[in-house]
Amino acid sequence: MRILVTISLLLTMLVDFANAKDIYGCDNTSKIEARQSEFKSYVDRNIKRKPNPLTSLHTEGTLPHHGIYDESVNAEKDFDIMLLMSLSWLAGIDKNNSFDVVRKYILAWVEVYQPNFNPIDETVFDKFFQAYYIIKPGLKKSEMERIDAFISFWGYGYLKKLSKQSSNDNWQSHRIKLLTLMSVAIHDEKLYNAASKLFKKQIYNNIYSDGHTIDFDKRDALEYTIYDLLPLVQSALVAKGQGDDWYSWESQSGSSLKKGLYWLNPYITKAKTHYEFSNTTQEFDRVRKNAGLGYSGVFLPKSASDLYWSAQLLDKNLLKIAVYTNNSMHAPSFTLLCN
């Protein structure tokens, strides 16, 4: 009887493993397998590392060595580990250890973290949701229910706050990203439909018909164009996995996420240059500049690397731009399942 039970459990795990994919709907593990030694080395380095969950994260509007900035940045390393370990598990690289680490980290954060609904502080949880979605088929039902309930509380908390304000800056882009990820992570159609409506509203409110964004006007910085666009690209990737095209959707003004990226392209290829934050309207930008944190000078294309490596998953014409950002065809790990 024990043998039959063991075989049944193993078969269930194999089925779950076979059904697993990422939150963008991708499951091509061949490029991860081709970099097996890189991923295996990462697993080996982090197997014994303990999760470092905090009750709260706070980096928005603060500087290094102030408040809990440093502790937050250190704790955020957990999310990189979750995502890379989940990719290792999906590709069959040290499956047991990879899965155990991701499971342990996710449950540790669910036990400790108390959402503060600040989208700049919490934007780093994108990797948490991505990792959870990947390993979810392998978790116990009780664990899934516990994690889903935590995310549901969080998601509906964001939705409640979104219904009470009409922001159109990068904060709103990050809220929409988080809501979209949460909705698909827990298969909540109501949250997903709400995220879809908010996304389209943000395309109209945040991006002009020529492609430049509200935050570029406010901050006089392409860095903030990236902050506007990257979370929207991530949202569009999640929607693509659900069979929806948010990338090329146009608002009544003619604005679209695609136009936002193509407006930025010449600054990445250096056909155009821009001096960052020269005429910003925000005092905090000047504070960061005076603190020597680099919020000044000529825009550097490498800062758009994550944006374009993500966007090329929606538009292959942007692959050459992605390569330009870091002068390499070595795709970041988070893109490998879809490439």
Short mmCIF file of C-alpha atoms in Angstrom, two decimals:
data_model
loop_
_atom_site.label_atom_id
_atom_site.label_comp_id
_atom_site.label_asym_id
_atom_site.label_seq_id
_atom_site.Cartn_x
_atom_site.Cartn_y
_atom_site.Cartn_z
CA MET A 1 0.00 0.00 0.00
CA ARG A 2 2.82 2.43 0.91
CA ILE A 3 4.48 1.74 -2.44
CA LEU A 4 1.24 2.53 -4.28
CA VAL A 5 0.82 5.78 -2.34
CA THR A 6 4.42 6.79 -3.06
CA ILE A 7 4.00 6.05 -6.76
CA SER A 8 0.76 8.05 -6.81
CA LEU A 9 2.45 11.05 -5.19
CA LEU A 10 5.35 10.88 -7.62
CA LEU A 11 2.98 10.73 -10.59
CA THR A 12 1.08 13.74 -9.25
CA MET A 13 4.32 15.70 -8.88
CA LEU A 14 5.31 14.79 -12.43
CA VAL A 15 1.96 15.96 -13.78
CA ASP A 16 2.24 19.22 -11.82
CA PHE A 17 5.78 19.74 -13.08
CA ALA A 18 4.68 19.10 -16.66
CA ASN A 19 1.86 21.66 -16.35
CA ALA A 20 4.00 24.40 -14.84
CA LYS A 21 4.79 27.57 -16.79
CA ASP A 22 5.56 31.17 -15.99
CA ILE A 23 3.03 33.93 -15.45
CA TYR A 24 3.58 35.16 -19.02
CA GLY A 25 2.36 31.79 -20.29
CA CYS A 26 5.83 30.60 -21.36
CA ASP A 27 7.39 27.19 -20.71
CA ASN A 28 10.30 26.79 -23.15
CA THR A 29 13.07 25.64 -20.84
CA SER A 30 15.65 24.92 -23.56
CA LYS A 31 17.63 28.14 -23.04
CA ILE A 32 17.72 27.63 -19.28
CA GLU A 33 18.90 24.07 -19.80
CA ALA A 34 21.63 25.42 -22.11
CA ARG A 35 22.84 27.52 -19.17
CA GLN A 36 22.50 24.67 -16.69
CA SER A 37 25.90 25.16 -15.06
CA GLU A 38 25.09 28.83 -14.39
CA PHE A 39 21.75 27.98 -12.76
CA LYS A 40 23.13 24.97 -10.86
CA SER A 41 25.90 27.13 -9.43
CA TYR A 42 23.29 29.65 -8.30
CA VAL A 43 21.24 26.94 -6.61
CA ASP A 44 24.32 25.59 -4.83
CA ARG A 45 25.24 29.05 -3.53
CA ASN A 46 21.81 29.70 -2.08
CA ILE A 47 20.54 26.33 -0.81
CA LYS A 48 21.51 27.05 2.79
CA ARG A 49 20.72 30.76 2.77
CA LYS A 50 17.79 31.60 5.04
CA PRO A 51 14.94 33.85 3.92
CA ASN A 52 14.99 37.36 5.29
CA PRO A 53 11.36 38.54 5.35
CA LEU A 54 10.45 41.88 6.89
CA THR A 55 7.07 43.06 8.13
CA SER A 56 7.49 46.10 5.88
CA LEU A 57 9.72 47.38 3.09
CA HIS A 58 10.42 51.06 2.56
CA THR A 59 12.77 52.59 0.01
CA GLU A 60 10.47 55.14 -1.66
CA GLY A 61 11.45 58.74 -1.03
CA THR A 62 14.41 57.81 1.17
CA LEU A 63 18.17 57.61 0.79
CA PRO A 64 20.68 54.86 1.62
CA HIS A 65 21.44 54.60 5.36
CA HIS A 66 18.17 56.35 6.27
CA GLY A 67 15.25 54.61 7.99
CA ILE A 68 14.93 50.97 6.89
CA TYR A 69 16.30 51.59 3.39
CA ASP A 70 19.35 49.35 3.79
CA GLU A 71 17.42 46.56 5.53
CA SER A 72 14.80 46.68 2.78
CA VAL A 73 17.33 46.44 -0.04
CA ASN A 74 18.98 43.48 1.68
CA ALA A 75 15.64 41.70 2.19
CA GLU A 76 14.69 42.27 -1.46
CA LYS A 77 17.47 39.87 -2.48
CA ASP A 78 15.05 37.11 -1.47
CA PHE A 79 12.91 37.84 -4.52
CA ASP A 80 15.77 37.28 -6.97
CA ILE A 81 16.43 33.95 -5.30
CA MET A 82 12.76 32.96 -5.52
CA LEU A 83 12.55 33.68 -9.24
CA LEU A 84 15.84 32.10 -10.28
CA MET A 85 15.23 29.01 -8.15
CA SER A 86 11.73 28.63 -9.62
CA LEU A 87 13.19 28.79 -13.12
CA SER A 88 15.73 26.14 -12.12
CA TRP A 89 12.92 23.91 -10.85
CA LEU A 90 10.92 24.35 -14.04
CA ALA A 91 13.97 23.42 -16.12
CA GLY A 92 14.64 20.34 -13.98
CA ILE A 93 17.88 21.70 -12.50
CA ASP A 94 18.31 20.28 -8.98
CA LYS A 95 14.52 20.15 -8.79
CA ASN A 96 14.06 19.13 -5.18
CA ASN A 97 16.40 21.71 -3.69
CA SER A 98 15.20 24.45 -6.03
CA PHE A 99 11.56 23.80 -5.19
CA ASP A 100 12.18 23.58 -1.46
CA VAL A 101 13.98 26.92 -1.38
CA VAL A 102 11.24 28.75 -3.31
CA ARG A 103 8.50 27.19 -1.19
CA LYS A 104 10.32 28.08 2.04
CA TYR A 105 10.93 31.68 0.98
CA ILE A 106 7.38 32.30 -0.23
CA LEU A 107 5.81 30.89 2.93
CA ALA A 108 8.23 32.89 5.10
CA TRP A 109 7.17 36.16 3.47
CA VAL A 110 3.47 35.28 3.62
CA GLU A 111 3.88 34.64 7.34
CA VAL A 112 5.65 37.92 8.12
CA TYR A 113 4.96 40.62 5.52
CA GLN A 114 2.24 43.23 6.05
CA PRO A 115 1.34 45.04 2.80
CA ASN A 116 1.70 48.82 2.95
CA PHE A 117 0.11 49.43 -0.48
CA ASN A 118 2.93 51.74 -1.53
CA PRO A 119 3.58 50.60 -5.13
CA ILE A 120 7.14 51.90 -5.21
CA ASP A 121 8.08 49.99 -2.08
CA GLU A 122 6.20 46.90 -3.26
CA THR A 123 7.04 46.84 -6.97
CA VAL A 124 9.88 44.41 -6.17
CA PHE A 125 7.27 41.76 -5.32
CA ASP A 126 6.81 41.11 -9.04
CA LYS A 127 9.37 38.31 -8.74
CA PHE A 128 7.51 36.91 -5.73
CA PHE A 129 4.33 36.56 -7.81
CA GLN A 130 6.24 35.17 -10.79
CA ALA A 131 7.97 32.55 -8.65
CA TYR A 132 4.74 31.57 -6.92
CA TYR A 133 2.93 31.12 -10.23
CA ILE A 134 5.66 28.78 -11.47
CA ILE A 135 5.83 26.47 -8.45
CA LYS A 136 2.15 26.69 -7.54
CA PRO A 137 1.23 23.37 -9.22
CA GLY A 138 3.72 21.59 -6.95
CA LEU A 139 2.45 23.00 -3.65
CA LYS A 140 0.05 21.35 -1.25
CA LYS A 141 -3.57 22.50 -1.52
CA SER A 142 -3.43 23.97 1.99
CA GLU A 143 -0.33 26.00 1.08
CA MET A 144 -1.91 27.31 -2.11
CA GLU A 145 -5.05 28.34 -0.24
CA ARG A 146 -3.00 30.16 2.37
CA ILE A 147 -0.90 32.03 -0.18
CA ASP A 148 -3.88 32.80 -2.42
CA ALA A 149 -5.78 34.28 0.54
CA PHE A 150 -2.79 36.50 1.36
CA ILE A 151 -2.50 37.72 -2.24
CA SER A 152 -6.27 38.20 -2.53
CA PHE A 153 -6.32 40.45 0.54
CA TRP A 154 -3.43 42.39 -0.92
CA GLY A 155 -4.94 42.67 -4.40
CA TYR A 156 -8.36 43.82 -3.23
CA GLY A 157 -6.66 46.30 -0.93
CA TYR A 158 -4.96 47.83 -3.97
CA LEU A 159 -8.21 47.78 -5.91
CA LYS A 160 -9.99 49.65 -3.11
CA LYS A 161 -7.29 52.32 -3.05
CA LEU A 162 -7.29 52.58 -6.84
CA SER A 163 -11.03 53.25 -6.82
CA LYS A 164 -10.51 56.27 -4.56
CA GLN A 165 -7.85 58.15 -6.53
CA SER A 166 -7.04 59.15 -10.10
CA SER A 167 -3.25 59.10 -10.27
CA ASN A 168 -1.64 59.05 -13.73
CA ASP A 169 2.08 58.92 -12.92
CA ASN A 170 4.55 56.05 -12.60
CA TRP A 171 3.06 55.09 -9.23
CA GLN A 172 -0.13 54.16 -11.05
CA SER A 173 1.81 52.07 -13.57
CA HIS A 174 3.34 50.11 -10.69
CA ARG A 175 -0.05 49.64 -9.01
CA ILE A 176 -1.47 48.25 -12.25
CA LYS A 177 1.49 45.90 -12.66
CA LEU A 178 1.06 44.51 -9.16
CA LEU A 179 -2.70 44.13 -9.57
CA THR A 180 -2.28 42.34 -12.91
CA LEU A 181 0.30 39.93 -11.51
CA MET A 182 -1.80 39.22 -8.43
CA SER A 183 -4.94 38.59 -10.47
CA VAL A 184 -3.33 35.93 -12.63
CA ALA A 185 -1.30 34.42 -9.79
CA ILE A 186 -4.55 33.57 -7.97
CA HIS A 187 -6.74 33.18 -11.09
CA ASP A 188 -9.09 36.00 -10.04
CA GLU A 189 -11.10 37.17 -13.05
CA LYS A 190 -12.60 40.16 -11.25
CA LEU A 191 -9.15 41.53 -10.36
CA TYR A 192 -7.88 40.85 -13.89
CA ASN A 193 -10.78 42.69 -15.53
CA ALA A 194 -10.25 45.62 -13.16
CA ALA A 195 -6.53 45.66 -14.02
CA SER A 196 -7.39 45.66 -17.74
CA LYS A 197 -9.63 48.72 -17.39
CA LEU A 198 -7.05 50.53 -15.28
CA PHE A 199 -4.28 49.69 -17.76
CA LYS A 200 -6.23 51.21 -20.64
CA LYS A 201 -7.06 54.28 -18.58
CA GLN A 202 -3.36 54.68 -17.76
CA ILE A 203 -2.38 54.44 -21.43
CA TYR A 204 -4.71 57.38 -22.08
CA ASN A 205 -3.70 59.39 -19.00
CA ASN A 206 0.05 58.72 -18.86
CA ILE A 207 1.21 58.44 -22.48
CA TYR A 208 0.72 61.20 -25.06
CA SER A 209 -0.16 60.44 -28.68
CA ASP A 210 3.47 61.01 -29.73
CA GLY A 211 4.66 58.45 -27.15
CA HIS A 212 6.24 60.60 -24.44
CA THR A 213 4.95 60.25 -20.88
CA ILE A 214 3.58 62.44 -18.10
CA ASP A 215 6.60 61.74 -15.90
CA PHE A 216 9.03 62.82 -18.60
CA ASP A 217 7.41 66.25 -18.48
CA LYS A 218 7.47 66.35 -14.67
CA ARG A 219 10.98 65.03 -14.12
CA ASP A 220 12.73 65.93 -17.39
CA ALA A 221 14.24 62.46 -17.25
CA LEU A 222 14.14 59.40 -19.47
CA GLU A 223 14.74 57.41 -16.30
CA TYR A 224 11.16 58.22 -15.38
CA THR A 225 9.91 57.31 -18.83
CA ILE A 226 11.32 53.87 -18.03
CA TYR A 227 9.58 53.89 -14.63
CA ASP A 228 6.31 54.60 -16.46
CA LEU A 229 6.75 52.01 -19.19
CA LEU A 230 8.42 48.98 -17.58
CA PRO A 231 5.54 48.07 -15.24
CA LEU A 232 3.10 48.54 -18.13
CA VAL A 233 5.20 46.23 -20.31
CA GLN A 234 5.18 43.63 -17.54
CA SER A 235 1.40 43.99 -17.30
CA ALA A 236 1.08 43.53 -21.06
CA LEU A 237 3.21 40.38 -20.89
CA VAL A 238 0.90 38.91 -18.25
CA ALA A 239 -2.08 39.83 -20.44
CA LYS A 240 -0.43 38.21 -23.46
CA GLY A 241 -0.28 34.98 -21.47
CA GLN A 242 -4.06 35.32 -21.06
CA GLY A 243 -4.54 35.79 -24.80
CA ASP A 244 -4.99 39.59 -24.68
CA ASP A 245 -3.04 42.24 -26.60
CA TRP A 246 -2.46 45.23 -24.33
CA TYR A 247 0.79 46.20 -26.04
CA SER A 248 -0.64 47.63 -29.26
CA TRP A 249 -4.01 48.74 -27.86
CA GLU A 250 -4.63 52.43 -28.63
CA SER A 251 -6.59 54.90 -26.53
CA GLN A 252 -8.98 57.46 -28.00
CA SER A 253 -6.10 59.94 -28.13
CA GLY A 254 -4.01 57.53 -30.20
CA SER A 255 -1.58 56.76 -27.39
CA SER A 256 -0.32 53.23 -26.81
CA LEU A 257 2.35 51.34 -24.93
CA LYS A 258 4.00 50.54 -28.25
CA LYS A 259 4.24 54.25 -29.11
CA GLY A 260 5.83 54.90 -25.72
CA LEU A 261 8.63 52.46 -26.46
CA TYR A 262 9.19 53.66 -30.00
CA TRP A 263 9.39 57.26 -28.76
CA LEU A 264 12.21 56.18 -26.44
CA ASN A 265 14.10 54.12 -29.07
CA PRO A 266 16.31 56.91 -30.50
CA TYR A 267 17.61 57.75 -27.03
CA ILE A 268 18.66 54.12 -26.60
CA THR A 269 20.48 54.00 -29.94
CA LYS A 270 22.01 57.42 -29.16
CA ALA A 271 20.45 59.00 -32.23
CA LYS A 272 19.26 61.48 -29.60
CA THR A 273 20.77 62.46 -26.25
CA HIS A 274 19.22 63.88 -23.11
CA TYR A 275 20.60 65.47 -19.95
CA GLU A 276 18.66 63.94 -17.09
CA PHE A 277 16.69 65.94 -14.48
CA SER A 278 17.95 69.30 -15.76
CA ASN A 279 14.53 70.93 -15.35
CA THR A 280 12.81 68.59 -12.92
CA THR A 281 9.87 69.94 -10.96
CA GLN A 282 10.58 67.63 -8.00
CA GLU A 283 12.80 68.71 -5.10
CA PHE A 284 13.65 65.11 -4.20
CA ASP A 285 15.44 64.71 -7.54
CA ARG A 286 17.77 67.53 -6.52
CA VAL A 287 18.25 65.95 -3.09
CA ARG A 288 19.34 62.68 -4.71
CA LYS A 289 21.63 64.51 -7.10
CA ASN A 290 23.32 66.33 -4.22
CA ALA A 291 23.69 63.01 -2.39
CA GLY A 292 25.77 61.74 -5.32
CA LEU A 293 23.28 59.07 -6.39
CA GLY A 294 23.65 59.77 -10.09
CA TYR A 295 20.43 61.66 -10.79
CA SER A 296 22.04 63.91 -13.37
CA GLY A 297 24.14 63.83 -16.52
CA VAL A 298 23.60 62.26 -19.94
CA PHE A 299 21.07 59.44 -20.08
CA LEU A 300 22.74 56.00 -20.23
CA PRO A 301 20.95 53.41 -22.42
CA LYS A 302 21.95 50.54 -20.12
CA SER A 303 19.40 51.77 -17.59
CA ALA A 304 16.69 50.65 -20.04
CA SER A 305 17.98 47.08 -20.26
CA ASP A 306 15.19 45.42 -18.28
CA LEU A 307 12.58 47.46 -20.14
CA TYR A 308 13.72 46.43 -23.61
CA TRP A 309 14.55 42.83 -22.81
CA SER A 310 11.01 42.58 -21.47
CA ALA A 311 9.46 44.52 -24.37
CA GLN A 312 11.12 42.37 -27.03
CA LEU A 313 8.97 39.50 -25.75
CA LEU A 314 6.03 41.54 -27.07
CA ASP A 315 7.69 42.97 -30.18
CA LYS A 316 10.65 41.21 -31.79
CA ASN A 317 11.56 44.41 -33.63
CA LEU A 318 12.81 45.63 -30.26
CA LEU A 319 15.33 42.81 -29.82
CA LYS A 320 18.07 44.81 -31.53
CA ILE A 321 17.34 47.69 -29.15
CA ALA A 322 17.51 45.33 -26.17
CA VAL A 323 20.90 44.09 -27.34
CA TYR A 324 22.04 47.70 -27.68
CA THR A 325 21.26 48.45 -24.02
CA ASN A 326 23.95 46.10 -22.72
CA ASN A 327 25.86 45.35 -25.92
CA SER A 328 25.19 41.64 -25.54
CA MET A 329 22.95 38.85 -26.83
CA HIS A 330 23.14 37.24 -23.38
CA ALA A 331 19.47 37.48 -22.46
CA PRO A 332 18.56 38.10 -18.80
CA SER A 333 17.28 35.06 -16.94
CA PHE A 334 13.74 36.39 -16.60
CA THR A 335 13.25 36.32 -20.40
CA LEU A 336 14.54 32.82 -21.11
CA LEU A 337 11.27 30.88 -20.95
CA CYS A 338 9.68 33.10 -23.59
CA ASN A 339 12.63 33.57 -25.97
#
